PDB file of C-alpha atoms in Angstrom:
ATOM      1  CA  MET Q1000      83.391 -10.859  80.484  1.00 44.00           C
ATOM      2  CA  SER Q1001      82.393 -14.178  79.415  1.00 45.00           C
ATOM      3  CA  SER Q1002      78.939 -12.874  78.328  1.00 49.00           C
ATOM      4  CA  ASP Q1003      80.493 -10.382  76.089  1.00 47.00           C
ATOM      5  CA  LYS Q1004      82.742 -13.058  74.636  1.00 48.00           C
ATOM      6  CA  SER Q1005      79.644 -14.973  73.511  1.00 47.00           C
ATOM      7  CA  ARG Q1006      78.140 -12.213  71.685  1.00 48.00           C
ATOM      8  CA  PRO Q1007      80.049 -12.102  68.192  1.00 50.00           C
ATOM      9  CA  GLY Q1008      79.965  -8.365  67.637  1.00 53.00           C
ATOM     10  CA  ILE Q1009      81.756  -7.376  70.799  1.00 50.00           C
ATOM     11  CA  ALA Q1010      84.142 -10.329  70.390  1.00 49.00           C
ATOM     12  CA  GLU Q1011      85.188  -9.394  66.797  1.00 53.00           C
ATOM     13  CA  GLY Q1012      85.389  -5.586  67.518  1.00 56.00           C
ATOM     14  CA  ARG Q1013      82.214  -4.518  65.948  1.00 58.00           C
ATOM     15  CA  VAL Q1014      79.703  -2.600  68.123  1.00 53.00           C
ATOM     16  CA  ALA Q1015      76.280  -1.809  67.421  1.00 50.00           C
ATOM     17  CA  SER Q1016      74.403   0.843  69.293  1.00 46.00           C
ATOM     18  CA  ALA Q1017      72.620  -1.761  71.393  1.00 44.00           C
ATOM     19  CA  ASN Q1018      75.866  -3.466  72.619  1.00 53.00           C
ATOM     20  CA  LYS Q1019      77.055  -2.454  76.033  1.00 57.00           C
ATOM     21  CA  LEU Q1020      80.680  -2.774  76.795  1.00 58.00           C
ATOM     22  CA  SER Q1021      81.743  -3.742  80.138  1.00 59.00           C
ATOM     23  CA  ALA Q1022      85.150  -2.429  81.717  1.00 54.00           C
ATOM     24  CA  GLY Q1023      86.890  -5.927  81.198  1.00 61.00           C
ATOM     25  CA  ALA Q1024      85.680  -6.569  77.575  1.00 70.00           C
ATOM     26  CA  VAL Q1025      86.868  -3.405  75.780  1.00 73.00           C
ATOM     27  CA  PRO Q1026      88.257  -4.661  72.387  1.00 80.00           C
ATOM     28  CA  GLU Q1027      91.596  -3.397  71.161  1.00 83.00           C
ATOM     29  CA  ARG Q1028      89.910  -2.105  67.898  1.00 89.00           C
ATOM     30  CA  LEU Q1029      86.367  -1.023  67.078  1.00 92.00           C
ATOM     31  CA  VAL Q1030      84.835  -0.728  63.542  1.00 93.00           C
ATOM     32  CA  PHE Q1031      81.876   1.264  63.161  1.00 94.00           C
ATOM     33  CA  ARG Q1032      80.009   0.889  59.940  1.00 93.00           C
ATOM     34  CA  ARG Q1033      76.522   0.562  58.281  1.00 92.00           C
ATOM     35  CA  SER Q1034      74.478  -2.478  58.806  1.00 91.00           C
ATOM     36  CA  PRO Q1035      74.995  -5.257  56.365  1.00 90.00           C
ATOM     37  CA  LEU Q1036      71.296  -5.635  56.437  1.00 93.00           C
ATOM     38  CA  ALA Q1037      71.086  -2.671  54.160  1.00 91.00           C
ATOM     39  CA  LEU Q1038      72.473  -5.074  51.483  1.00 94.00           C
ATOM     40  CA  ALA Q1039      69.417  -7.041  51.244  1.00 95.00           C
ATOM     41  CA  GLY Q1040      67.804  -3.962  49.666  1.00 92.00           C
ATOM     42  CA  ALA Q1041      70.498  -4.019  46.818  1.00 93.00           C
ATOM     43  CA  ALA Q1042      69.831  -7.625  46.430  1.00 95.00           C
ATOM     44  CA  PHE Q1043      66.155  -7.352  46.218  1.00 95.00           C
ATOM     45  CA  PHE Q1044      66.733  -4.646  43.487  1.00 94.00           C
ATOM     46  CA  LEU Q1045      69.172  -6.773  41.422  1.00 92.00           C
ATOM     47  CA  VAL Q1046      66.397  -9.609  41.222  1.00 94.00           C
ATOM     48  CA  ALA Q1047      63.525  -7.267  40.589  1.00 93.00           C
ATOM     49  CA  ALA Q1048      65.455  -5.372  37.866  1.00 92.00           C
ATOM     50  CA  ILE Q1049      66.070  -8.490  35.707  1.00 91.00           C
ATOM     51  CA  PRO Q1050      62.695  -8.181  33.663  1.00 90.00           C
ATOM     52  CA  PHE Q1051      63.398  -4.427  33.189  1.00 88.00           C
ATOM     53  CA  ALA Q1052      67.099  -4.718  32.355  1.00 89.00           C
ATOM     54  CA  PHE Q1053      66.495  -7.190  29.393  1.00 88.00           C
ATOM     55  CA  GLY Q1054      63.559  -5.422  27.948  1.00 87.00           C
ATOM     56  CA  ALA Q1055      65.414  -2.995  25.667  1.00 84.00           C
ATOM     57  CA  PRO Q1056      69.199  -2.449  24.723  1.00 88.00           C
ATOM     58  CA  TRP Q1057      70.971  -0.476  27.299  1.00 90.00           C
ATOM     59  CA  LEU Q1058      68.569  -0.871  29.936  1.00 91.00           C
ATOM     60  CA  TRP Q1059      70.936  -3.339  31.714  1.00 90.00           C
ATOM     61  CA  LEU Q1060      72.772  -0.223  33.030  1.00 92.00           C
ATOM     62  CA  VAL Q1061      69.982  -0.302  35.647  1.00 93.00           C
ATOM     63  CA  TYR Q1062      72.505  -2.651  37.320  1.00 92.00           C
ATOM     64  CA  VAL Q1063      74.568   0.359  38.124  1.00 93.00           C
ATOM     65  CA  LEU Q1064      72.110   1.539  40.961  1.00 93.00           C
ATOM     66  CA  PRO Q1065      72.534  -1.661  43.126  1.00 93.00           C
ATOM     67  CA  VAL Q1066      76.202  -1.631  42.745  1.00 93.00           C
ATOM     68  CA  ALA Q1067      76.507   2.074  43.691  1.00 95.00           C
ATOM     69  CA  PHE Q1068      74.287   1.373  46.645  1.00 94.00           C
ATOM     70  CA  THR Q1069      76.358  -1.390  47.777  1.00 95.00           C
ATOM     71  CA  TYR Q1070      79.550   0.618  47.462  1.00 96.00           C
ATOM     72  CA  TRP Q1071      77.741   3.163  49.613  1.00 94.00           C
ATOM     73  CA  THR Q1072      76.837   0.854  52.155  1.00 94.00           C
ATOM     74  CA  VAL Q1073      80.220  -1.000  52.432  1.00 94.00           C
ATOM     75  CA  ARG Q1074      82.842   1.652  52.073  1.00 95.00           C
ATOM     76  CA  PRO Q1075      82.234   4.248  54.714  1.00 95.00           C
ATOM     77  CA  ARG Q1076      83.367   3.302  58.255  1.00 95.00           C
ATOM     78  CA  THR Q1077      85.338   4.505  61.260  1.00 95.00           C
ATOM     79  CA  VAL Q1078      88.214   2.313  62.531  1.00 95.00           C
ATOM     80  CA  VAL Q1079      89.199   3.304  66.255  1.00 94.00           C
ATOM     81  CA  ASP Q1080      92.078   1.604  68.005  1.00 91.00           C
ATOM     82  CA  ALA Q1081      94.563   2.614  70.960  1.00 87.00           C
ATOM     83  CA  SER Q1082      96.783   4.569  68.608  1.00 90.00           C
ATOM     84  CA  SER Q1083      94.530   6.205  65.909  1.00 93.00           C
ATOM     85  CA  VAL Q1084      91.191   7.044  64.496  1.00 95.00           C
ATOM     86  CA  THR Q1085      90.714   6.155  60.798  1.00 96.00           C
ATOM     87  CA  ALA Q1086      87.683   7.794  58.835  1.00 96.00           C
ATOM     88  CA  ARG Q1087      86.917   6.163  55.538  1.00 96.00           C
ATOM     89  CA  ARG Q1088      84.462   7.890  53.198  1.00 95.00           C
ATOM     90  CA  LEU Q1089      83.433   7.113  49.972  1.00 94.00           C
ATOM     91  CA  LEU Q1090      86.394   8.341  48.036  1.00 95.00           C
ATOM     92  CA  SER Q1091      88.870   9.251  50.690  1.00 94.00           C
ATOM     93  CA  SER Q1092      90.373   7.841  53.774  1.00 96.00           C
ATOM     94  CA  ARG Q1093      92.139   9.709  56.667  1.00 96.00           C
ATOM     95  CA  ARG Q1094      93.971   8.498  59.736  1.00 96.00           C
ATOM     96  CA  VAL Q1095      94.654  10.671  62.665  1.00 96.00           C
ATOM     97  CA  PRO Q1096      96.479   9.715  65.775  1.00 95.00           C
ATOM     98  CA  TRP Q1097      95.069  10.509  69.182  1.00 92.00           C
ATOM     99  CA  SER Q1098      97.333  13.262  69.959  1.00 92.00           C
ATOM    100  CA  GLU Q1099      95.855  15.454  67.057  1.00 93.00           C
ATOM    101  CA  ILE Q1100      92.282  15.048  68.317  1.00 92.00           C
ATOM    102  CA  SER Q1101      91.451  17.779  71.039  1.00 90.00           C
ATOM    103  CA  SER Q1102      87.809  17.082  71.211  1.00 89.00           C
ATOM    104  CA  LEU Q1103      84.478  15.855  69.520  1.00 90.00           C
ATOM    105  CA  ARG Q1104      81.826  17.945  68.063  1.00 90.00           C
ATOM    106  CA  LEU Q1105      78.348  16.619  68.291  1.00 90.00           C
ATOM    107  CA  SER Q1106      75.658  17.812  65.675  1.00 86.00           C
ATOM    108  CA  SER Q1107      71.986  18.137  66.124  1.00 80.00           C
ATOM    109  CA  ARG Q1108      71.641  15.135  63.680  1.00 84.00           C
ATOM    110  CA  SER Q1109      73.235  12.746  66.000  1.00 86.00           C
ATOM    111  CA  ARG Q1110      76.546  12.783  63.813  1.00 89.00           C
ATOM    112  CA  VAL Q1111      80.069  13.046  65.629  1.00 92.00           C
ATOM    113  CA  SER Q1112      83.177  14.909  64.193  1.00 93.00           C
ATOM    114  CA  ALA Q1113      86.610  14.939  65.633  1.00 92.00           C
ATOM    115  CA  VAL Q1114      87.900  18.604  66.246  1.00 92.00           C
ATOM    116  CA  LEU Q1115      91.505  18.326  65.510  1.00 94.00           C
ATOM    117  CA  THR Q1116      94.400  20.618  67.257  1.00 93.00           C
ATOM    118  CA  ASP Q1117      94.534  22.813  64.133  1.00 94.00           C
ATOM    119  CA  ASP Q1118      90.840  23.716  64.728  1.00 90.00           C
ATOM    120  CA  SER Q1119      89.662  21.511  61.419  1.00 94.00           C
ATOM    121  CA  GLU Q1120      87.000  18.971  61.782  1.00 93.00           C
ATOM    122  CA  LEU Q1121      87.105  15.258  60.622  1.00 94.00           C
ATOM    123  CA  PRO Q1122      83.651  13.817  60.272  1.00 94.00           C
ATOM    124  CA  LEU Q1123      83.475  10.414  61.755  1.00 94.00           C
ATOM    125  CA  PRO Q1124      81.341   8.366  59.266  1.00 93.00           C
ATOM    126  CA  THR Q1125      78.767   5.901  60.882  1.00 92.00           C
ATOM    127  CA  VAL Q1126      79.707   7.158  64.308  1.00 92.00           C
ATOM    128  CA  HIS Q1127      76.432   8.295  66.263  1.00 91.00           C
ATOM    129  CA  ILE Q1128      76.001  10.048  69.686  1.00 89.00           C
ATOM    130  CA  ARG Q1129      74.777   6.722  70.938  1.00 88.00           C
ATOM    131  CA  ASP Q1130      78.204   5.093  70.102  1.00 89.00           C
ATOM    132  CA  LEU Q1131      80.307   7.650  72.485  1.00 89.00           C
ATOM    133  CA  PRO Q1132      80.663   5.431  75.276  1.00 87.00           C
ATOM    134  CA  ALA Q1133      82.079   2.602  73.075  1.00 88.00           C
ATOM    135  CA  LEU Q1134      84.379   5.256  71.613  1.00 89.00           C
ATOM    136  CA  ALA Q1135      85.485   6.450  75.014  1.00 87.00           C
ATOM    137  CA  ALA Q1136      86.260   2.936  76.107  1.00 85.00           C
ATOM    138  CA  VAL Q1137      88.447   2.219  73.211  1.00 88.00           C
ATOM    139  CA  SER Q1138      90.236   5.506  73.203  1.00 86.00           C
ATOM    140  CA  GLY Q1139      92.043   4.445  76.492  1.00 81.00           C
ATOM    141  CA  GLY Q1140      91.077   7.335  78.573  1.00 81.00           C
ATOM    142  CA  ARG Q1141      91.755  10.170  75.897  1.00 85.00           C
ATOM    143  CA  LEU Q1142      87.920  10.838  75.618  1.00 83.00           C
ATOM    144  CA  PRO Q1143      85.869  11.144  78.586  1.00 79.00           C
ATOM    145  CA  ASP Q1144      82.759   8.597  78.900  1.00 74.00           C
ATOM    146  CA  PRO Q1145      79.570  10.570  78.578  1.00 73.00           C
ATOM    147  CA  ALA Q1146      77.768   7.986  80.502  1.00 65.00           C
ATOM    148  CA  GLY Q1147      79.973   8.761  83.503  1.00 63.00           C
ATOM    149  CA  GLU Q1148      80.281   5.158  84.490  1.00 55.00           C
TER     150      GLU Q1148
END
């Protein structure tokens, strides 16, 4: 447990696919999101677009692209805690209590969706098949651990 506390992602409730959760180090809340390293691409584009943006009138609108990419990177996430699952997408957000989730659907592209009790699906942004052990740990036993540990 002390080794997990020394890793900032686990201690703060953020889990990457390489992080392994031990039984004693299950955080109360997990946030699955895209890597903030993707913002380096937006920053590079901002700097590289300076000569182009001031080349002619209205070309400064090229700065809309990195702003949109930043929003696309930062906004989508899935927040999982002991009582509910919150899926934030680009333009919407939905919070579903665990009692309304009957199972998970795994797609061939490594995506995960929650199947609700009314047979509708809630896509879980930024959650992949490799994240299922961490998702099962935070669910408090509501989801089985696919690793079987």
